[in-house]
Every structure is written in C-alpha cells, then in structure tokens.
C-alpha cells in the first residue's frame, strides 16, 4: 500500500510542475495567460493599494492623510514619512505672512536651493484645493547619497504652501524622477484640512 501511494504522489507532483510551467509562459501563437497577474511597480511608484491614515500635529490645527506604515521622523518644525525612495514632509511655521507665488519663488526657493543639491526650479502657481487656495511649486533635486551604496537619485518634488491666520504649513512630496505617483500625491494634497 505504501508503494502505491508513493507511486501516485510522484506523477501528481510532476503533473503540477508541468502544468504550472506551461501556464506561466505564453507563446507567440497565443499561449495561456497566468491565472493571476501581480502588479509591477517601477522603482519609486507607490502601490495602488497603499493605505493612508490621518496625521495631526500636537496642537491639532490641521490634518492631512499620509501613507500608513512609512517610517516617521520627527523634525523641529514638523514630521516626515519615508518609504524606500518617497517622502512626505509636513512643516508648520508660525507668525508667517500670507504667501504668494512671488514669495514662494523668493524665500522658499532661496532656502531650497541653499540646502538642496542640484536644484532645478519648475513651476509656481496657485491651486484651489478643498482647504482653500494654496501655492503649488515644483522642482527637481538630487537625493542624498545612499549611505550603503552611495547612489544618488534624481527626485521630482511638489511643494504645497497652505496658510491661515499667520500659520503656514509646507507639504512637500518627493519621489524618484519618472515615478507615477500622481494619484497618491493628489490624495495627500487634497486631504489637507484646517481644524
């Protein structure tokens, strides 16, 4: 009886391997497609199934959705959330004059070009979002070198400047050049609300 069992299991295992091998390779003449295709994300693309959770500062003055599970780093004036090559940074600044496209081109980009690496300034415009008007700016810069590999990545960056009653919130979204993060970045920027 044990011999019969062993003899039957082997052909079944071989058949599973053969069928599995045949099903996963297509041919020019119309081979069968895989049963379940997995999503392939290029480097820096945020997965379509990314979950977002609310972030509120200690004073509770605003809320914004950030990606769940990303590494959090507290900053002197805010917080950043990072996963692989993408970063969401939220900074809250008090006693600030209302920003305009000109002031962002001047003061914000002065700071960015001073502290960033190989910064290329893009567009500056005013956008109407659910929280009201915000100045939106784009730029590109080189990332910090990876501490292990020394690799530097070119980042595309979006900056949203929100303002109310002297409080300015800078929302910075960055990821590798060419990554398709339009939808996640739109979700984060449109989720910003004053409390």
CSV table of C-alpha atoms in Angstrom, one decimal:
chain,number,residue,atom,x,y,z
A,1,UNK,CA,0.0,0.0,0.0
A,2,UNK,CA,2.8,2.4,0.8
A,3,UNK,CA,4.3,1.7,-2.6
A,4,UNK,CA,1.1,2.5,-4.4
A,5,UNK,CA,0.8,5.8,-2.5
A,6,UNK,CA,4.4,6.9,-3.4
A,7,UNK,CA,3.9,5.9,-7.0
A,8,UNK,CA,0.7,8.0,-7.2
A,9,UNK,CA,2.1,11.1,-5.5
A,10,UNK,CA,5.1,11.4,-7.8
A,11,UNK,CA,3.1,11.6,-11.1
A,12,UNK,CA,0.8,14.1,-9.5
A,13,UNK,CA,3.7,16.3,-8.3
A,14,UNK,CA,5.3,16.1,-11.8
A,15,UNK,CA,1.9,16.9,-13.4
A,16,UNK,CA,1.5,20.0,-11.2
A,17,UNK,CA,5.0,21.2,-12.1
A,18,UNK,CA,4.4,20.7,-15.8
A,19,UNK,CA,1.0,22.4,-15.8
A,20,UNK,CA,2.4,25.2,-13.6
A,21,UNK,CA,5.3,25.7,-16.0
A,22,UNK,CA,3.0,25.6,-19.1
A,23,UNK,CA,0.5,28.1,-17.7
A,24,UNK,CA,3.1,30.7,-16.7
A,25,UNK,CA,4.8,31.0,-20.1
A,26,UNK,CA,3.0,32.5,-23.1
A,27,UNK,CA,3.8,32.0,-26.7
A,28,UNK,CA,3.5,34.0,-29.9
A,29,UNK,CA,0.8,31.6,-31.0
A,30,UNK,CA,-1.5,32.6,-28.1
A,31,UNK,CA,-0.3,30.6,-25.1
A,32,UNK,CA,-2.4,30.8,-22.0
A,33,UNK,CA,-2.0,33.8,-19.6
A,34,UNK,CA,-1.1,33.5,-16.0
A,35,UNK,CA,-4.1,32.9,-13.7
A,36,UNK,CA,-3.3,36.0,-11.5
A,37,UNK,CA,-1.1,38.8,-12.7
A,38,UNK,CA,0.6,40.7,-9.9
A,39,UNK,CA,1.1,44.5,-10.0
A,40,UNK,CA,4.6,45.5,-11.1
A,41,UNK,CA,5.7,48.8,-9.6
A,42,UNK,CA,8.7,50.5,-11.1
A,43,UNK,CA,11.2,51.9,-8.5
A,44,UNK,CA,9.5,54.8,-6.6
A,45,UNK,CA,6.0,54.0,-7.7
A,46,UNK,CA,3.6,53.9,-4.7
A,47,UNK,CA,1.4,50.8,-4.9
A,48,UNK,CA,-2.2,51.3,-5.8
A,49,UNK,CA,-3.3,49.5,-2.6
A,50,UNK,CA,-1.4,51.9,-0.3
A,51,UNK,CA,-3.5,52.8,2.7
A,52,UNK,CA,-3.5,56.4,4.1
A,53,UNK,CA,-4.0,57.5,7.7
A,54,UNK,CA,-4.6,60.9,9.2
A,55,UNK,CA,-1.7,62.9,10.7
A,56,UNK,CA,-2.4,65.8,13.1
A,57,UNK,CA,0.2,67.9,14.9
A,58,UNK,CA,0.1,68.2,18.7
A,59,UNK,CA,-1.8,71.5,18.5
A,60,UNK,CA,-4.5,69.8,16.3
A,61,UNK,CA,-4.6,72.9,14.0
A,62,UNK,CA,-4.8,70.8,10.8
A,63,UNK,CA,-4.9,67.2,9.4
A,64,UNK,CA,-3.5,65.6,6.4
A,65,UNK,CA,-3.5,62.0,5.2
A,66,UNK,CA,-0.1,60.2,5.0
A,67,UNK,CA,0.8,56.8,3.8
A,68,UNK,CA,0.4,54.1,6.5
A,69,UNK,CA,3.4,52.2,7.6
A,70,UNK,CA,6.0,54.6,6.4
A,71,UNK,CA,9.0,55.4,8.7
A,72,UNK,CA,8.3,58.5,10.7
A,73,UNK,CA,11.0,61.1,11.6
A,74,UNK,CA,10.1,64.0,13.9
A,75,UNK,CA,11.6,67.3,12.8
A,76,UNK,CA,12.0,70.6,14.8
A,77,UNK,CA,9.1,72.1,12.9
A,78,UNK,CA,7.1,69.1,11.8
A,79,UNK,CA,7.5,65.5,10.6
A,80,UNK,CA,8.4,63.4,7.6
A,81,UNK,CA,7.3,60.0,6.5
A,82,UNK,CA,9.6,57.9,4.2
A,83,UNK,CA,9.3,54.6,2.4
A,84,UNK,CA,12.0,53.4,0.0
A,85,UNK,CA,12.6,56.5,-2.2
A,86,UNK,CA,9.5,58.5,-1.4
A,87,UNK,CA,9.0,61.1,1.3
A,88,UNK,CA,6.1,63.2,2.6
A,89,UNK,CA,7.2,66.1,4.8
A,90,UNK,CA,4.8,68.3,6.8
A,91,UNK,CA,6.2,71.5,8.4
A,92,UNK,CA,4.2,74.0,10.5
A,93,UNK,CA,5.6,77.6,10.8
A,94,UNK,CA,4.0,80.3,13.0
A,95,UNK,CA,3.8,84.1,12.5
A,96,UNK,CA,4.2,84.0,8.8
A,97,UNK,CA,2.8,86.5,6.2
A,98,UNK,CA,0.4,85.1,3.7
A,99,UNK,CA,2.4,83.5,0.9
A,100,UNK,CA,2.1,84.3,-2.8
A,101,UNK,CA,3.7,82.9,-5.9
A,102,UNK,CA,6.3,85.6,-5.7
A,103,UNK,CA,7.2,85.0,-2.0
A,104,UNK,CA,7.5,81.2,-2.7
A,105,UNK,CA,9.7,81.9,-5.7
A,106,UNK,CA,11.8,84.2,-3.5
A,107,UNK,CA,12.0,82.9,0.1
A,108,UNK,CA,11.1,79.2,-0.2
A,109,UNK,CA,13.2,78.6,-3.3
A,110,UNK,CA,16.1,80.5,-1.8
A,111,UNK,CA,16.0,78.1,1.1
A,112,UNK,CA,15.5,75.1,-1.2
A,113,UNK,CA,18.4,75.9,-3.5
A,114,UNK,CA,20.7,76.7,-0.5
A,115,UNK,CA,20.0,73.4,1.3
A,116,UNK,CA,19.2,71.1,-1.7
A,117,UNK,CA,21.6,69.6,-4.2
A,118,UNK,CA,21.5,70.4,-7.9
A,119,UNK,CA,18.1,72.1,-7.6
A,120,UNK,CA,16.1,72.9,-10.8
A,121,UNK,CA,13.1,75.2,-10.2
A,122,UNK,CA,9.9,74.3,-12.0
A,123,UNK,CA,6.5,75.9,-12.0
A,124,UNK,CA,4.9,78.1,-9.3
A,125,UNK,CA,1.1,78.5,-9.4
A,126,UNK,CA,-1.9,78.9,-7.1
A,127,UNK,CA,-4.2,75.9,-6.8
A,128,UNK,CA,-7.7,75.8,-5.3
A,129,UNK,CA,-8.0,72.7,-3.1
A,130,UNK,CA,-10.7,71.6,-0.6
A,131,UNK,CA,-8.8,73.5,2.2
A,132,UNK,CA,-8.7,76.7,0.0
A,133,UNK,CA,-6.1,78.3,-2.2
A,134,UNK,CA,-2.5,77.0,-1.8
A,135,UNK,CA,0.7,78.0,-3.6
A,136,UNK,CA,1.9,74.9,-5.5
A,137,UNK,CA,5.5,74.7,-6.7
A,138,UNK,CA,7.5,72.0,-8.5
A,139,UNK,CA,11.3,71.4,-8.6
A,140,UNK,CA,13.8,68.7,-9.1
A,141,UNK,CA,16.9,67.9,-7.0
A,142,UNK,CA,19.4,65.2,-6.3
A,143,UNK,CA,18.7,63.0,-3.3
A,144,UNK,CA,21.2,62.5,-0.5
A,145,UNK,CA,23.6,59.7,-1.3
A,146,UNK,CA,22.6,56.3,-0.1
A,147,UNK,CA,24.7,55.5,3.0
A,148,UNK,CA,25.5,52.0,1.8
A,149,UNK,CA,25.7,52.2,-2.0
A,150,UNK,CA,26.5,55.9,-2.4
A,151,UNK,CA,23.8,56.0,-5.1
A,152,UNK,CA,22.1,59.4,-5.8
A,153,UNK,CA,18.6,59.5,-7.3
A,154,UNK,CA,17.1,62.5,-9.1
A,155,UNK,CA,13.9,63.4,-7.3
A,156,UNK,CA,10.8,65.2,-8.6
A,157,UNK,CA,9.3,67.4,-5.8
A,158,UNK,CA,6.0,69.1,-5.2
A,159,UNK,CA,5.6,71.8,-2.6
A,160,UNK,CA,2.2,72.9,-1.3
A,161,UNK,CA,2.1,76.1,0.8
A,162,UNK,CA,-1.1,76.3,2.9
A,163,UNK,CA,-1.8,79.4,5.1
A,164,UNK,CA,-4.4,80.6,7.6
A,165,UNK,CA,-4.2,83.4,10.2
A,166,UNK,CA,-0.4,83.5,10.3
A,167,UNK,CA,0.2,79.8,10.3
A,168,UNK,CA,1.9,78.3,7.3
A,169,UNK,CA,2.1,74.6,6.5
A,170,UNK,CA,4.5,73.3,4.0
A,171,UNK,CA,3.6,70.0,2.5
A,172,UNK,CA,6.4,68.5,0.5
A,173,UNK,CA,6.0,65.4,-1.6
A,174,UNK,CA,9.1,63.8,-3.3
A,175,UNK,CA,9.9,60.7,-5.2
A,176,UNK,CA,12.3,59.5,-8.0
A,177,UNK,CA,12.1,61.2,-11.4
A,178,UNK,CA,9.6,59.4,-13.6
A,179,UNK,CA,7.7,57.5,-10.8
A,180,UNK,CA,4.0,57.5,-11.3
A,181,UNK,CA,2.8,59.0,-8.0
A,182,UNK,CA,0.2,61.4,-9.4
A,183,UNK,CA,-2.7,59.8,-7.7
A,184,UNK,CA,-1.2,59.3,-4.2
A,185,UNK,CA,0.2,62.8,-4.2
A,186,UNK,CA,-3.2,64.2,-5.2
A,187,UNK,CA,-4.8,62.2,-2.4
A,188,UNK,CA,-2.4,63.6,0.2
A,189,UNK,CA,-2.6,67.2,-1.0
A,190,UNK,CA,-6.4,67.2,-1.4
A,191,UNK,CA,-6.8,65.6,2.1
A,192,UNK,CA,-5.3,68.6,3.9
A,193,UNK,CA,-7.8,70.4,6.1
A,194,UNK,CA,-7.7,73.1,8.7
A,195,UNK,CA,-9.2,72.0,12.0
